[in-house]
mmCIF file of C-alpha atoms and ligand atoms in Angstrom:
data_model
loop_
_atom_site.group_PDB
_atom_site.id
_atom_site.type_symbol
_atom_site.label_atom_id
_atom_site.label_comp_id
_atom_site.label_asym_id
_atom_site.label_seq_id
_atom_site.Cartn_x
_atom_site.Cartn_y
_atom_site.Cartn_z
ATOM 1 C CA UNK C 1 15.389 34.058 10.418
ATOM 2 C CA UNK C 2 12.512 32.378 8.574
ATOM 3 C CA UNK C 3 13.652 34.083 5.365
ATOM 4 C CA UNK C 4 17.209 32.915 5.942
ATOM 5 C CA UNK C 5 16.066 29.331 6.477
ATOM 6 C CA UNK C 6 13.958 29.456 3.324
ATOM 7 C CA UNK C 7 17.013 30.425 1.285
ATOM 8 C CA UNK C 8 18.686 27.221 2.452
ATOM 9 C CA UNK C 9 16.180 25.064 0.604
ATOM 10 C CA UNK C 10 18.305 24.329 -2.437
ATOM 11 C CA UNK C 11 21.700 24.378 -0.739
ATOM 12 C CA UNK C 12 23.371 21.095 0.219
ATOM 13 C CA UNK C 13 23.711 19.922 3.825
ATOM 14 C CA UNK C 14 27.475 20.207 3.894
ATOM 15 C CA UNK C 15 29.837 21.420 6.631
ATOM 16 C CA UNK C 16 32.301 24.272 5.947
ATOM 17 C CA UNK C 17 35.073 21.635 5.754
ATOM 18 C CA UNK C 18 33.223 19.576 3.176
ATOM 19 C CA UNK C 19 31.428 16.764 5.028
ATOM 20 C CA UNK C 20 28.131 16.126 3.230
ATOM 21 C CA UNK C 21 25.152 14.460 4.893
ATOM 22 C CA UNK C 22 21.653 13.669 3.629
ATOM 23 C CA UNK C 23 18.676 15.462 5.160
ATOM 24 C CA UNK C 24 15.499 13.587 4.354
ATOM 25 C CA UNK C 25 11.884 13.553 5.487
ATOM 26 C CA UNK C 26 9.662 11.373 7.621
ATOM 27 C CA UNK C 27 6.242 11.098 6.006
ATOM 28 C CA UNK C 28 2.974 9.452 6.969
ATOM 29 C CA UNK C 29 0.961 9.735 3.736
ATOM 30 C CA UNK C 30 1.636 10.612 0.074
ATOM 31 C CA UNK C 31 0.245 14.098 0.784
ATOM 32 C CA UNK C 32 3.295 14.850 2.931
ATOM 33 C CA UNK C 33 5.615 14.784 -0.092
ATOM 34 C CA UNK C 34 4.713 18.375 -0.921
ATOM 35 C CA UNK C 35 6.019 19.721 2.370
ATOM 36 C CA UNK C 36 9.085 17.470 2.165
ATOM 37 C CA UNK C 37 10.085 18.958 -1.189
ATOM 38 C CA UNK C 38 9.177 22.498 -0.113
ATOM 39 C CA UNK C 39 11.579 22.154 2.807
ATOM 40 C CA UNK C 40 14.400 20.818 0.663
ATOM 41 C CA UNK C 41 14.280 17.116 1.583
ATOM 42 C CA UNK C 42 16.747 15.091 -0.500
ATOM 43 C CA UNK C 43 14.602 12.015 -0.106
ATOM 44 C CA UNK C 44 12.225 10.240 2.242
ATOM 45 C CA UNK C 45 14.024 8.463 5.083
ATOM 46 C CA UNK C 46 10.909 7.001 6.652
ATOM 47 C CA UNK C 47 7.533 6.476 5.028
ATOM 48 C CA UNK C 48 5.338 5.058 7.776
ATOM 49 C CA UNK C 49 2.785 2.846 6.013
ATOM 50 C CA UNK C 50 0.371 2.380 8.917
ATOM 51 C CA UNK C 51 -2.053 4.991 7.525
ATOM 52 C CA UNK C 52 -3.017 2.483 4.823
ATOM 53 C CA UNK C 53 -4.198 0.016 7.458
ATOM 54 C CA UNK C 54 -5.802 2.331 10.013
ATOM 55 C CA UNK C 55 -9.290 3.823 10.274
ATOM 56 C CA UNK C 56 -10.915 1.116 8.183
ATOM 57 C CA UNK C 57 -12.501 -2.297 8.620
ATOM 58 C CA UNK C 58 -10.485 -4.488 6.224
ATOM 59 C CA UNK C 59 -6.889 -4.880 5.110
ATOM 60 C CA UNK C 60 -5.763 -2.624 2.251
ATOM 61 C CA UNK C 61 -5.466 -4.379 -1.102
ATOM 62 C CA UNK C 62 -2.213 -4.790 -3.002
ATOM 63 C CA UNK C 63 -3.487 -2.320 -5.590
ATOM 64 C CA UNK C 64 -4.282 0.390 -3.032
ATOM 65 C CA UNK C 65 -0.845 0.023 -1.519
ATOM 66 C CA UNK C 66 0.888 -0.071 -4.880
ATOM 67 C CA UNK C 67 -0.772 3.222 -5.865
ATOM 68 C CA UNK C 68 0.331 4.936 -2.642
ATOM 69 C CA UNK C 69 3.957 3.748 -2.860
ATOM 70 C CA UNK C 70 4.185 4.519 -6.573
ATOM 71 C CA UNK C 71 2.780 8.008 -6.029
ATOM 72 C CA UNK C 72 5.478 8.827 -3.483
ATOM 73 C CA UNK C 73 8.259 7.281 -5.561
ATOM 74 C CA UNK C 74 7.212 9.245 -8.638
ATOM 75 C CA UNK C 75 6.713 12.546 -6.854
ATOM 76 C CA UNK C 76 10.183 12.237 -5.319
ATOM 77 C CA UNK C 77 11.596 11.997 -8.868
ATOM 78 C CA UNK C 78 14.372 9.485 -8.338
ATOM 79 C CA UNK C 79 15.347 10.650 -4.861
ATOM 80 C CA UNK C 80 15.594 7.751 -2.396
ATOM 81 C CA UNK C 81 12.332 6.793 -0.691
ATOM 82 C CA UNK C 82 12.627 4.438 2.276
ATOM 83 C CA UNK C 83 9.333 2.689 2.898
ATOM 84 C CA UNK C 84 8.874 0.859 6.173
ATOM 85 C CA UNK C 85 6.820 -2.314 6.238
ATOM 86 C CA UNK C 86 3.866 -2.503 8.574
ATOM 87 C CA UNK C 87 4.661 -1.415 12.146
ATOM 88 C CA UNK C 88 1.337 -2.166 13.784
ATOM 89 C CA UNK C 89 0.801 -3.334 17.358
ATOM 90 C CA UNK C 90 2.108 -1.629 20.456
ATOM 91 C CA UNK C 91 -0.098 1.443 20.738
ATOM 92 C CA UNK C 92 -1.440 1.054 17.183
ATOM 93 C CA UNK C 93 -4.130 -1.596 17.088
ATOM 94 C CA UNK C 94 -6.160 -2.841 14.124
ATOM 95 C CA UNK C 95 -9.607 -3.899 15.363
ATOM 96 C CA UNK C 96 -10.223 -6.083 12.289
ATOM 97 C CA UNK C 97 -7.206 -8.285 13.044
ATOM 98 C CA UNK C 98 -8.754 -9.430 16.346
ATOM 99 C CA UNK C 99 -5.439 -9.133 18.109
ATOM 100 C CA UNK C 100 -5.220 -10.565 21.597
ATOM 101 C CA UNK C 101 -4.998 -8.233 24.575
ATOM 102 C CA UNK C 102 -1.458 -8.319 25.895
ATOM 103 C CA UNK C 103 0.068 -7.340 29.225
ATOM 104 C CA UNK C 104 2.909 -5.481 27.498
ATOM 105 C CA UNK C 105 1.872 -4.636 23.948
ATOM 106 C CA UNK C 106 5.177 -2.864 23.245
ATOM 107 C CA UNK C 107 6.998 -6.097 24.056
ATOM 108 C CA UNK C 108 4.524 -8.225 22.205
ATOM 109 C CA UNK C 109 3.041 -9.176 18.903
ATOM 110 C CA UNK C 110 3.883 -6.237 16.675
ATOM 111 C CA UNK C 111 5.564 -5.018 13.498
ATOM 112 C CA UNK C 112 7.869 -7.590 11.882
ATOM 113 C CA UNK C 113 6.767 -10.232 14.402
ATOM 114 C CA UNK C 114 3.186 -9.922 13.244
ATOM 115 C CA UNK C 115 4.263 -9.824 9.586
ATOM 116 C CA UNK C 116 6.342 -13.001 9.882
ATOM 117 C CA UNK C 117 3.350 -14.697 11.503
ATOM 118 C CA UNK C 118 0.782 -13.322 9.048
ATOM 119 C CA UNK C 119 2.634 -13.974 5.810
ATOM 120 C CA UNK C 120 -0.509 -13.168 3.823
ATOM 121 C CA UNK C 121 -0.411 -9.573 5.076
ATOM 122 C CA UNK C 122 3.349 -9.294 4.655
ATOM 123 C CA UNK C 123 3.455 -10.736 1.141
ATOM 124 C CA UNK C 124 0.727 -8.411 -0.087
ATOM 125 C CA UNK C 125 2.698 -5.421 1.141
ATOM 126 C CA UNK C 126 5.997 -6.682 -0.273
ATOM 127 C CA UNK C 127 4.391 -7.307 -3.659
ATOM 128 C CA UNK C 128 3.038 -3.765 -3.705
ATOM 129 C CA UNK C 129 6.428 -2.371 -2.632
ATOM 130 C CA UNK C 130 8.381 -4.329 -5.234
ATOM 131 C CA UNK C 131 5.975 -3.413 -8.015
ATOM 132 C CA UNK C 132 6.225 0.268 -7.031
ATOM 133 C CA UNK C 133 10.030 0.010 -7.044
ATOM 134 C CA UNK C 134 9.895 0.046 -10.841
ATOM 135 C CA UNK C 135 8.738 3.689 -10.668
ATOM 136 C CA UNK C 136 11.422 5.339 -8.586
ATOM 137 C CA UNK C 137 14.172 4.772 -6.043
ATOM 138 C CA UNK C 138 12.476 2.725 -3.343
ATOM 139 C CA UNK C 139 14.248 1.185 -0.358
ATOM 140 C CA UNK C 140 12.471 -1.373 1.799
ATOM 141 C CA UNK C 141 12.878 -1.181 5.580
ATOM 142 C CA UNK C 142 11.814 -3.697 8.238
ATOM 143 C CA UNK C 143 10.764 -2.366 11.667
ATOM 144 C CA UNK C 144 11.403 -3.876 15.120
ATOM 145 C CA UNK C 145 14.187 -6.194 14.084
ATOM 146 C CA UNK C 146 15.609 -7.878 17.180
ATOM 147 C CA UNK C 147 18.109 -10.277 15.612
ATOM 148 C CA UNK C 148 19.588 -11.560 12.365
ATOM 149 C CA UNK C 149 16.981 -14.320 12.432
ATOM 150 C CA UNK C 150 14.237 -11.745 11.852
ATOM 151 C CA UNK C 151 16.187 -10.364 8.883
ATOM 152 C CA UNK C 152 16.717 -13.779 7.334
ATOM 153 C CA UNK C 153 13.062 -14.739 7.778
ATOM 154 C CA UNK C 154 11.845 -11.456 6.317
ATOM 155 C CA UNK C 155 14.255 -11.732 3.376
ATOM 156 C CA UNK C 156 13.083 -15.287 2.720
ATOM 157 C CA UNK C 157 9.546 -13.966 2.299
ATOM 158 C CA UNK C 158 10.846 -11.131 0.123
ATOM 159 C CA UNK C 159 12.653 -13.638 -2.096
ATOM 160 C CA UNK C 160 9.503 -15.725 -2.388
ATOM 161 C CA UNK C 161 7.624 -12.650 -3.555
ATOM 162 C CA UNK C 162 10.383 -11.742 -6.018
ATOM 163 C CA UNK C 163 10.252 -15.261 -7.489
ATOM 164 C CA UNK C 164 6.490 -14.958 -7.905
ATOM 165 C CA UNK C 165 6.826 -11.623 -9.693
ATOM 166 C CA UNK C 166 9.551 -13.057 -11.930
ATOM 167 C CA UNK C 167 7.290 -15.926 -12.851
ATOM 168 C CA UNK C 168 4.460 -13.527 -13.669
ATOM 169 C CA UNK C 169 6.783 -11.316 -15.685
ATOM 170 C CA UNK C 170 6.087 -8.298 -13.489
ATOM 171 C CA UNK C 171 8.895 -5.749 -13.350
ATOM 172 C CA UNK C 172 10.541 -4.389 -10.202
ATOM 173 C CA UNK C 173 13.908 -2.972 -9.183
ATOM 174 C CA UNK C 174 16.154 -6.037 -8.948
ATOM 175 C CA UNK C 175 18.662 -4.074 -6.886
ATOM 176 C CA UNK C 176 16.138 -2.698 -4.409
ATOM 177 C CA UNK C 177 17.960 -1.874 -1.177
ATOM 178 C CA UNK C 178 16.742 -3.593 1.980
ATOM 179 C CA UNK C 179 17.500 -2.169 5.412
ATOM 180 C CA UNK C 180 16.323 -2.330 8.969
ATOM 181 C CA UNK C 181 15.257 -0.089 11.804
ATOM 182 C CA UNK C 182 17.683 -0.356 14.686
ATOM 183 C CA UNK C 183 15.352 0.399 17.553
ATOM 184 C CA UNK C 184 15.720 -2.603 19.851
ATOM 185 C CA UNK C 185 18.855 -2.759 22.029
ATOM 186 C CA UNK C 186 19.646 -6.331 20.960
ATOM 187 C CA UNK C 187 19.848 -5.157 17.354
ATOM 188 C CA UNK C 188 22.131 -2.259 18.265
ATOM 189 C CA UNK C 189 24.417 -4.522 20.282
ATOM 190 C CA UNK C 190 24.657 -7.032 17.414
ATOM 191 C CA UNK C 191 24.922 -4.371 14.713
ATOM 192 C CA UNK C 192 28.183 -5.928 13.468
ATOM 193 C CA UNK C 193 26.327 -9.148 12.643
ATOM 194 C CA UNK C 194 23.353 -7.360 11.108
ATOM 195 C CA UNK C 195 25.484 -5.003 9.000
ATOM 196 C CA UNK C 196 26.753 -7.936 6.962
ATOM 197 C CA UNK C 197 23.281 -8.825 5.707
ATOM 198 C CA UNK C 198 21.456 -5.545 5.212
ATOM 199 C CA UNK C 199 22.046 -2.564 2.924
ATOM 200 C CA UNK C 200 21.487 0.112 5.551
ATOM 201 C CA UNK C 201 20.495 0.885 9.109
ATOM 202 C CA UNK C 202 18.047 3.495 10.316
ATOM 203 C CA UNK C 203 18.242 4.156 14.022
ATOM 204 C CA UNK C 204 14.820 4.577 15.617
ATOM 205 C CA UNK C 205 15.654 6.541 18.733
ATOM 206 C CA UNK C 206 12.042 6.735 19.906
ATOM 207 C CA UNK C 207 11.857 3.035 20.548
ATOM 208 C CA UNK C 208 15.577 2.640 21.210
ATOM 209 C CA UNK C 209 15.258 5.051 24.169
ATOM 210 C CA UNK C 210 12.101 3.342 25.365
ATOM 211 C CA UNK C 211 13.628 -0.134 25.360
ATOM 212 C CA UNK C 212 17.160 0.734 26.462
ATOM 213 C CA UNK C 213 16.129 2.979 29.318
ATOM 214 C CA UNK C 214 13.063 0.894 30.208
ATOM 215 C CA UNK C 215 10.831 3.942 29.997
ATOM 216 C CA UNK C 216 7.444 4.103 28.294
ATOM 217 C CA UNK C 217 7.793 6.721 25.556
ATOM 218 C CA UNK C 218 4.214 7.939 26.164
ATOM 219 C CA UNK C 219 4.212 8.023 29.967
ATOM 220 C CA UNK C 220 4.328 11.578 31.309
ATOM 221 C CA UNK C 221 5.093 10.374 34.829
ATOM 222 C CA UNK C 222 8.496 9.048 33.836
ATOM 223 C CA UNK C 223 9.369 11.525 31.111
ATOM 224 C CA UNK C 224 12.540 12.590 32.951
ATOM 225 C CA UNK C 225 13.854 9.081 32.403
ATOM 226 C CA UNK C 226 13.380 9.362 28.662
ATOM 227 C CA UNK C 227 16.839 10.700 27.799
ATOM 228 C CA UNK C 228 18.159 10.624 24.231
ATOM 229 C CA UNK C 229 21.410 12.114 25.577
ATOM 230 C CA UNK C 230 21.902 9.335 28.096
ATOM 231 C CA UNK C 231 25.411 7.867 27.628
ATOM 232 C CA UNK C 232 23.817 4.440 27.092
ATOM 233 C CA UNK C 233 21.949 5.749 24.055
ATOM 234 C CA UNK C 234 24.927 7.651 22.662
ATOM 235 C CA UNK C 235 27.144 4.584 22.978
ATOM 236 C CA UNK C 236 24.592 2.441 21.155
ATOM 237 C CA UNK C 237 24.285 5.007 18.382
ATOM 238 C CA UNK C 238 28.065 5.050 17.988
ATOM 239 C CA UNK C 239 28.162 1.254 17.926
ATOM 240 C CA UNK C 240 25.544 1.123 15.182
ATOM 241 C CA UNK C 241 27.125 3.795 12.974
ATOM 242 C CA UNK C 242 30.615 2.262 13.303
ATOM 243 C CA UNK C 243 29.299 -1.237 12.521
ATOM 244 C CA UNK C 244 27.541 0.026 9.393
ATOM 245 C CA UNK C 245 30.640 1.835 8.142
ATOM 246 C CA UNK C 246 32.867 -1.154 8.799
ATOM 247 C CA UNK C 247 30.779 -3.072 6.253
ATOM 248 C CA UNK C 248 30.557 -0.139 3.860
ATOM 249 C CA UNK C 249 26.858 0.404 4.579
ATOM 250 C CA UNK C 250 25.146 3.680 5.374
ATOM 251 C CA UNK C 251 23.729 4.673 8.730
ATOM 252 C CA UNK C 252 20.600 6.769 8.963
ATOM 253 C CA UNK C 253 18.465 7.897 11.857
ATOM 254 C CA UNK C 254 14.709 8.438 11.681
ATOM 255 C CA UNK C 255 13.736 8.830 15.349
ATOM 256 C CA UNK C 256 12.933 12.255 16.805
ATOM 257 C CA UNK C 257 16.549 12.744 17.811
ATOM 258 C CA UNK C 258 17.533 13.200 14.149
ATOM 259 C CA UNK C 259 15.542 16.450 14.072
ATOM 260 C CA UNK C 260 16.630 17.735 17.485
ATOM 261 C CA UNK C 261 18.961 20.731 17.045
ATOM 262 C CA UNK C 262 20.725 19.828 20.300
ATOM 263 C CA UNK C 263 21.723 16.449 18.867
ATOM 264 C CA UNK C 264 22.883 17.542 15.402
ATOM 265 C CA UNK C 265 26.534 18.248 16.234
ATOM 266 C CA UNK C 266 26.879 14.960 18.124
ATOM 267 C CA UNK C 267 25.301 12.906 15.325
ATOM 268 C CA UNK C 268 27.412 14.686 12.730
ATOM 269 C CA UNK C 269 30.561 13.993 14.744
ATOM 270 C CA UNK C 270 29.593 10.333 15.140
ATOM 271 C CA UNK C 271 29.489 10.088 11.341
ATOM 272 C CA UNK C 272 25.736 9.673 10.781
ATOM 273 C CA UNK C 273 25.145 9.675 7.012
ATOM 274 C CA UNK C 274 21.452 10.491 6.852
ATOM 275 C CA UNK C 275 19.141 12.455 9.159
ATOM 276 C CA UNK C 276 15.420 11.814 8.650
ATOM 277 C CA UNK C 277 12.929 14.100 10.364
ATOM 278 C CA UNK C 278 9.641 15.933 10.015
ATOM 279 C CA UNK C 279 10.000 18.186 6.991
ATOM 280 C CA UNK C 280 9.694 21.441 8.867
ATOM 281 C CA UNK C 281 12.816 20.669 10.910
ATOM 282 C CA UNK C 282 15.046 20.261 7.858
ATOM 283 C CA UNK C 283 16.019 23.933 7.363
ATOM 284 C CA UNK C 284 17.002 24.357 11.024
ATOM 285 C CA UNK C 285 19.164 21.225 11.020
ATOM 286 C CA UNK C 286 20.717 22.174 7.678
ATOM 287 C CA UNK C 287 21.649 25.577 9.069
ATOM 288 C CA UNK C 288 23.499 23.926 11.972
ATOM 289 C CA UNK C 289 25.352 21.536 9.666
ATOM 290 C CA UNK C 290 26.386 24.301 7.310
ATOM 291 C CA UNK C 291 27.835 26.179 10.268
ATOM 292 C CA UNK C 292 29.672 23.353 12.059
ATOM 293 C CA UNK C 293 33.135 22.135 11.102
ATOM 294 C CA UNK C 294 33.109 18.330 10.911
ATOM 295 C CA UNK C 295 36.510 18.244 12.620
ATOM 296 C CA UNK C 296 35.089 20.346 15.464
ATOM 297 C CA UNK C 297 32.040 18.065 15.732
ATOM 298 C CA UNK C 298 34.336 15.063 16.133
ATOM 299 C CA UNK C 299 36.218 16.824 18.947
ATOM 300 C CA UNK C 300 32.927 17.601 20.683
ATOM 301 C CA UNK C 301 31.861 13.975 20.408
ATOM 302 C CA UNK C 302 35.110 12.856 22.053
ATOM 303 C CA UNK C 303 34.222 15.020 25.038
ATOM 304 C CA UNK C 304 30.586 13.977 25.076
ATOM 305 C CA UNK C 305 31.463 10.288 25.104
ATOM 306 C CA UNK C 306 33.429 10.843 28.294
ATOM 307 C CA UNK C 307 30.590 12.580 30.105
ATOM 308 C CA UNK C 308 28.490 10.753 32.647
ATOM 309 C CA UNK C 309 25.109 12.432 32.749
ATOM 310 C CA UNK C 310 22.494 13.187 30.123
ATOM 311 C CA UNK C 311 21.748 16.548 31.681
ATOM 312 C CA UNK C 312 25.366 17.631 31.560
ATOM 313 C CA UNK C 313 25.644 16.640 27.901
ATOM 314 C CA UNK C 314 22.451 18.435 27.027
ATOM 315 C CA UNK C 315 23.631 21.630 28.786
ATOM 316 C CA UNK C 316 26.867 21.578 26.838
ATOM 317 C CA UNK C 317 25.009 21.149 23.558
ATOM 318 C CA UNK C 318 22.702 24.055 24.437
ATOM 319 C CA UNK C 319 25.736 26.294 24.901
ATOM 320 C CA UNK C 320 27.282 25.156 21.631
ATOM 321 C CA UNK C 321 24.099 25.684 19.677
ATOM 322 C CA UNK C 322 23.639 29.207 21.087
ATOM 323 C CA UNK C 323 26.753 30.254 19.219
ATOM 324 C CA UNK C 324 25.314 29.178 15.868
ATOM 325 C CA UNK C 325 22.754 31.674 14.619
HETATM 326 C C1 PEP M 401 11.399 5.116 16.263
HETATM 327 O O1 PEP M 401 11.066 4.190 17.005
HETATM 328 O O2 PEP M 401 12.326 5.916 16.540
HETATM 329 C C2 PEP M 401 10.713 5.341 14.988
HETATM 330 C C3 PEP M 401 11.160 6.215 14.090
HETATM 331 O O3 PEP M 401 9.583 4.619 14.747
HETATM 332 P P1 PEP M 401 8.151 4.962 15.367
HETATM 333 O O4 PEP M 401 8.276 6.326 16.017
HETATM 334 O O5 PEP M 401 7.210 4.927 14.220
HETATM 335 O O6 PEP M 401 7.975 3.856 16.353
HETATM 336 MG MG1 MG M 402 9.723 2.576 16.308
#
């Protein structure tokens, strides 16, 4: 089996009836690129940049960040690399920012909210990202977007930074794609509005499940309530993918669900364009895609969308997956 999966490395993620999807990697540091390429990743769908800010006592400089982003872009040799701007707060705290204690940190001052408040931090990162975009195929992605207002505010800062670079004569990719994480229910529900002003979506199912189902993603006591196959989640995913396609944009997913073999057929049938996951999951998911007719996946989705319970849906997917070896 391992040997069989290894042989898949250089084969495309395409169904027997010709539907091609992108299988890309989630990475946390530039070191992870090696495993991404070894497992056949066609790009990086989520580069979490928090590592640059953690385990230290001061903010990372523009230069440090630039080097890290450039390294990944170059090592990926022109393949798309989606880099997410700072997603700190929630469970990830930075002692040197002297952040206030909050009752509900996951509903508080975090990610894009912090960046729009601390423009100094945000601009430094955007400068580093834009400069690195001259060395590969970088896409910029904002986390924790809750409405179009967040997008417009973030883009205003991005445009400020671009104008500064222009003035300084520093080169960057003028067509750099800018997308958002869809991981807050309000963003999923208003995906039609958001799709008009971004280049792509990436569905963050980890937070989307947490916020939609009102269940702490870390809390063992309520883990039975954390259900990626809950009809509420599946409907939101469908809404987001359809809204993206209606505007001619692509829909990706970078939450854990994208690498869950039980979800692959559903996501394929819903029309997801890009699956981003930990590198080691790529061969398994590719094997499923290469053995599932797209037309069949769409039929399965029809059924799934009429089912009432997460457990029932999951059982059905287990049976389907058993027949793919
Ligand atoms: C998500 O929320 O699904 C996601 C990919 O982001 P993170 O796990 O970093 O919050
Ligand atoms: Mg998230």
